[in-house]
XYZ file of C-alpha atoms in Angstrom:
331
model
C -39.580 -40.908 17.710
C -39.123 -37.375 18.857
C -36.358 -35.234 17.430
C -34.947 -32.353 19.398
C -35.052 -29.022 17.611
C -31.672 -27.850 16.490
C -30.772 -24.531 18.061
C -29.108 -22.198 15.618
C -25.945 -20.657 16.992
C -24.203 -17.622 15.593
C -20.671 -18.527 14.568
C -18.007 -15.889 14.484
C -16.055 -15.898 11.216
C -12.658 -17.537 11.252
C -9.635 -16.313 9.337
C -10.391 -18.560 6.350
C -13.852 -17.014 5.908
C -12.874 -13.369 6.497
C -12.720 -11.519 3.202
C -12.600 -7.998 4.649
C -12.162 -6.046 7.870
C -14.175 -3.137 9.230
C -12.075 -0.174 10.340
C -12.987 2.309 13.051
C -15.537 4.973 12.125
C -13.861 8.319 12.742
C -17.058 10.356 13.055
C -20.757 9.774 13.702
C -22.205 12.402 11.366
C -21.658 12.909 7.648
C -20.661 16.565 8.127
C -17.968 15.616 10.643
C -16.680 12.873 8.324
C -16.218 15.390 5.520
C -14.534 17.813 7.918
C -12.106 15.066 8.969
C -11.484 14.225 5.318
C -10.354 17.791 4.594
C -8.259 17.854 7.771
C -6.511 14.589 6.890
C -6.052 15.767 3.306
C -4.375 18.963 4.549
C -2.019 16.989 6.799
C -1.229 14.543 3.998
C -0.493 17.275 1.462
C 1.678 19.117 4.001
C 3.672 15.922 4.612
C 4.023 15.305 0.860
C 5.140 18.880 0.254
C 7.602 19.067 3.149
C 9.248 15.699 2.614
C 9.137 16.115 -1.164
C 10.944 19.474 -0.957
C 13.615 18.033 1.341
C 14.140 15.020 -0.948
C 14.380 17.185 -4.057
C 16.684 19.750 -2.424
C 19.096 17.124 -1.101
C 19.125 15.222 -4.397
C 19.648 18.322 -6.570
C 21.970 20.499 -4.463
C 25.534 19.163 -4.604
C 26.410 21.103 -1.422
C 24.076 18.774 0.485
C 25.723 15.575 -0.741
C 27.083 14.766 2.715
C 26.357 11.809 5.059
C 24.000 13.830 7.264
C 21.831 14.928 4.351
C 22.031 11.514 2.719
C 20.429 10.024 5.834
C 17.945 12.895 5.943
C 16.961 12.074 2.351
C 16.278 8.472 3.384
C 14.260 9.697 6.386
C 12.123 11.932 4.159
C 11.452 9.031 1.761
C 10.456 6.769 4.676
C 8.160 9.472 6.062
C 6.481 9.802 2.671
C 6.004 6.051 2.430
C 4.817 5.656 6.028
C 2.093 8.312 5.910
C 1.014 7.109 2.454
C 0.343 3.663 3.940
C -2.313 4.815 6.421
C -3.871 8.168 5.511
C -5.134 7.596 1.929
C -7.364 4.707 3.009
C -8.635 6.658 6.031
C -9.405 9.638 3.783
C -11.201 7.443 1.240
C -13.341 5.856 3.962
C -14.253 9.269 5.388
C -15.078 10.647 1.931
C -17.172 7.692 0.733
C -18.765 6.965 4.141
C -17.453 3.423 4.397
C -15.196 1.446 6.733
C -14.297 -1.606 4.650
C -10.808 -2.834 3.824
C -10.101 -6.140 2.100
C -8.207 -8.953 3.829
C -5.300 -8.592 1.396
C -5.413 -4.810 1.753
C -5.262 -5.097 5.534
C -2.308 -7.494 5.377
C -0.527 -5.173 2.947
C -1.171 -2.185 5.200
C 0.240 -4.021 8.232
C 3.302 -5.139 6.262
C 4.183 -1.768 4.736
C 3.488 0.202 7.900
C 5.742 -2.058 9.977
C 8.355 -2.021 7.209
C 8.575 1.759 6.988
C 8.136 2.529 10.696
C 10.871 0.125 11.861
C 13.195 1.111 9.013
C 12.729 4.732 10.101
C 13.605 3.911 13.690
C 16.689 2.000 12.536
C 17.683 4.972 10.409
C 17.269 7.347 13.371
C 19.688 5.110 15.270
C 22.171 5.327 12.395
C 21.740 9.123 12.314
C 22.679 9.341 16.000
C 25.946 7.550 15.136
C 26.505 10.055 12.333
C 26.087 12.943 14.789
C 28.402 11.220 17.292
C 31.209 10.797 14.762
C 30.762 14.337 13.384
C 31.138 15.961 16.813
C 33.235 13.541 18.884
C 35.551 12.237 16.118
C 35.576 14.916 13.420
C 39.047 13.951 12.131
C 37.819 10.426 11.360
C 34.475 11.504 9.896
C 35.466 10.993 6.257
C 36.956 7.573 7.020
C 34.164 6.200 9.206
C 31.345 7.634 7.136
C 32.438 7.371 3.542
C 29.951 6.943 0.725
C 30.153 3.140 0.853
C 29.694 3.056 4.640
C 26.692 5.397 4.432
C 25.065 3.323 1.695
C 25.666 0.131 3.720
C 24.129 1.588 6.890
C 21.107 2.949 5.007
C 20.599 -0.404 3.289
C 20.868 -2.150 6.668
C 18.139 0.127 8.080
C 15.795 -0.621 5.163
C 16.584 -4.367 5.319
C 15.932 -4.479 9.076
C 12.511 -2.941 8.515
C 11.773 -5.445 5.743
C 12.678 -8.482 7.862
C 10.756 -7.100 10.842
C 7.639 -6.565 8.725
C 7.858 -10.005 7.119
C 8.174 -11.719 10.508
C 5.253 -9.903 12.121
C 2.894 -9.969 9.156
C 3.429 -13.665 8.426
C 2.930 -14.558 12.091
C -0.090 -12.322 12.703
C -2.038 -13.415 9.621
C -1.313 -17.110 10.184
C -3.145 -16.951 13.523
C -6.796 -18.116 13.386
C -9.188 -15.186 13.804
C -12.590 -15.926 15.287
C -13.494 -12.764 17.209
C -15.147 -11.029 14.288
C -13.612 -8.699 11.730
C -13.951 -5.299 13.432
C -10.637 -3.438 13.843
C -10.874 -0.659 16.445
C -8.420 1.593 14.650
C -8.395 3.862 11.592
C -5.857 1.558 9.920
C -4.915 -2.110 10.252
C -2.750 -2.062 13.344
C -1.157 -5.343 14.388
C -2.223 -4.979 18.023
C -5.859 -4.711 16.925
C -5.557 -7.732 14.619
C -4.249 -9.809 17.531
C -7.365 -8.972 19.541
C -9.367 -10.994 16.991
C -7.333 -14.151 17.645
C -9.030 -17.236 19.051
C -5.850 -19.249 19.633
C -4.270 -18.446 22.976
C -0.953 -20.099 22.178
C -0.583 -18.337 18.811
C -1.555 -15.049 20.423
C 1.083 -15.486 23.135
C 3.672 -16.353 20.474
C 3.002 -13.158 18.530
C 2.920 -11.070 21.717
C 6.291 -12.614 22.590
C 7.635 -11.468 19.216
C 6.285 -7.975 19.896
C 8.018 -7.809 23.283
C 11.237 -9.090 21.717
C 10.907 -6.282 19.172
C 10.401 -3.803 21.993
C 13.642 -5.049 23.543
C 15.414 -4.343 20.246
C 13.814 -0.898 20.143
C 14.948 -0.243 23.711
C 18.443 -1.361 22.736
C 18.486 1.145 19.870
C 17.161 3.810 22.228
C 19.951 3.101 24.737
C 22.479 3.428 21.894
C 20.961 6.787 20.925
C 21.010 8.025 24.526
C 24.636 6.955 25.059
C 25.612 8.639 21.782
C 24.058 11.898 22.920
C 25.674 11.671 26.353
C 29.035 11.582 24.586
C 27.952 14.330 22.191
C 26.842 16.708 24.954
C 30.026 16.063 26.926
C 32.071 16.954 23.843
C 29.950 20.031 23.080
C 30.209 21.410 26.617
C 34.006 21.150 26.423
C 34.126 23.289 23.269
C 35.800 26.648 23.989
C 33.925 28.513 21.250
C 30.313 29.557 21.879
C 29.743 29.605 18.117
C 30.972 26.016 17.878
C 28.632 24.934 20.676
C 25.698 26.651 18.983
C 26.474 24.973 15.644
C 26.770 21.550 17.313
C 23.460 21.969 19.132
C 21.807 23.114 15.898
C 22.984 19.905 14.234
C 21.758 17.625 17.034
C 18.561 19.138 18.410
C 16.341 18.419 15.350
C 17.349 14.749 15.378
C 16.859 14.535 19.138
C 13.395 16.106 18.851
C 12.359 13.632 16.123
C 13.623 10.649 18.136
C 11.847 11.850 21.300
C 8.532 12.329 19.480
C 8.764 8.975 17.729
C 9.831 6.884 20.734
C 7.530 8.482 23.329
C 4.346 8.028 21.267
C 5.229 4.498 20.059
C 6.197 3.313 23.543
C 3.024 4.733 25.061
C 0.936 3.059 22.361
C 2.300 -0.430 23.041
C 3.263 -0.316 26.727
C 0.246 1.392 28.292
C -1.789 -0.726 30.668
C -5.138 -2.191 29.638
C -6.874 -0.059 32.279
C -5.778 3.057 30.372
C -7.010 1.681 27.048
C -10.055 3.210 25.386
C -11.033 3.575 21.707
C -10.576 7.360 21.731
C -7.201 7.191 23.512
C -5.966 4.392 21.229
C -7.006 6.445 18.207
C -5.219 9.548 19.505
C -2.002 7.692 20.329
C -1.900 5.840 17.002
C -2.447 9.143 15.201
C 0.427 10.678 17.150
C 2.973 8.000 16.250
C 1.820 7.179 12.703
C 0.770 10.548 11.263
C 2.315 13.379 13.286
C 6.049 12.485 12.917
C 6.010 12.264 9.082
C 4.103 15.553 8.940
C 6.249 17.556 11.377
C 9.708 16.084 10.674
C 10.327 18.422 7.706
C 9.339 21.368 9.888
C 11.645 20.274 12.718
C 14.630 19.825 10.413
C 13.922 22.920 8.358
C 13.513 25.440 11.181
C 17.087 25.331 12.494
C 19.014 24.287 9.385
C 20.007 27.296 7.318
C 21.699 25.211 4.603
C 18.580 23.127 4.101
C 16.287 26.156 4.077
C 18.491 27.845 1.464
C 18.550 24.690 -0.688
C 14.769 24.260 -0.441
C 14.238 27.928 -1.382
C 16.600 27.648 -4.344
C 14.891 24.471 -5.538
C 11.437 26.024 -5.172
C 12.293 29.249 -7.003
C 14.181 27.352 -9.706
C 11.148 25.149 -10.368
C 8.859 28.202 -10.439
C 11.213 30.003 -12.841
C 11.448 26.937 -15.084
C 7.675 26.526 -15.095
C 7.194 30.191 -15.893
C 9.701 29.945 -18.767
C 7.933 26.902 -20.209
C 4.574 28.660 -20.014
C 5.966 31.668 -21.870
C 6.986 29.367 -24.706
C 3.465 28.027 -25.143
C 1.750 29.716 -28.137
C -1.502 31.492 -27.364
């Protein structure tokens, strides 16, 4: 009796057998990898320094204990957390010439990135309300934005990010993955994880959640736009040119941060598939995940004299204290 030879077929790994993912290689040559490592390290240190100085200045200077700076402190902390979720792993891979990330590490990266990025967007929405009340209803500012109200709104922004991250991460990593384990991105991005799905219905369900999230984001964006329409109408009616200049100085940094954040994130998730390419996807993801946390301190610091003075005082105080402690060390 003849037996037919069994043909061996290559089986793609499913989600139960995947123990690690392979991230995108940022450079082809070793020299370019090391160059990118130093570039990413410089950006990361600049973000740590800028956001760290803002956080320290706001926390230590009692003159900055106002609602606007309280929200700015939360924004700086979220920027620190967001950039620390993606860049350290990318730098380590570039330095050690590897592209591996564990399954648990990838899930954690997706969760924390979504947590911090959506909490930041929620906080930017809250900050637009703060600017609206400060300019359009200055007599009610202390009532509407007391310490308890500010703490509640900040906690709501962080909680929204937490729930958003839990929903997406649990859904994405419960979907069977059978299209390999290669992630075409320098960090574990949820859109790239979904491309590995082999279940059409589960994929559509998660994509539906993403589009629902985009509707929420658009709703927040409409709220921000309407707030600024009212703000600009109030500013243009101000009789004093000095008052108009002060109002614009308060609002323009926030408006610039919102514009940068929304434009890059929307382009990343709403661009057509015909425009998609690995290099373009990498550039766009870098713009919305790395650039805002790095440049936000610069945007807020350039036009804010109070913040610049507080940062300078904090810096020189720390230098003076360090110098005094070194003088006390016996030689």
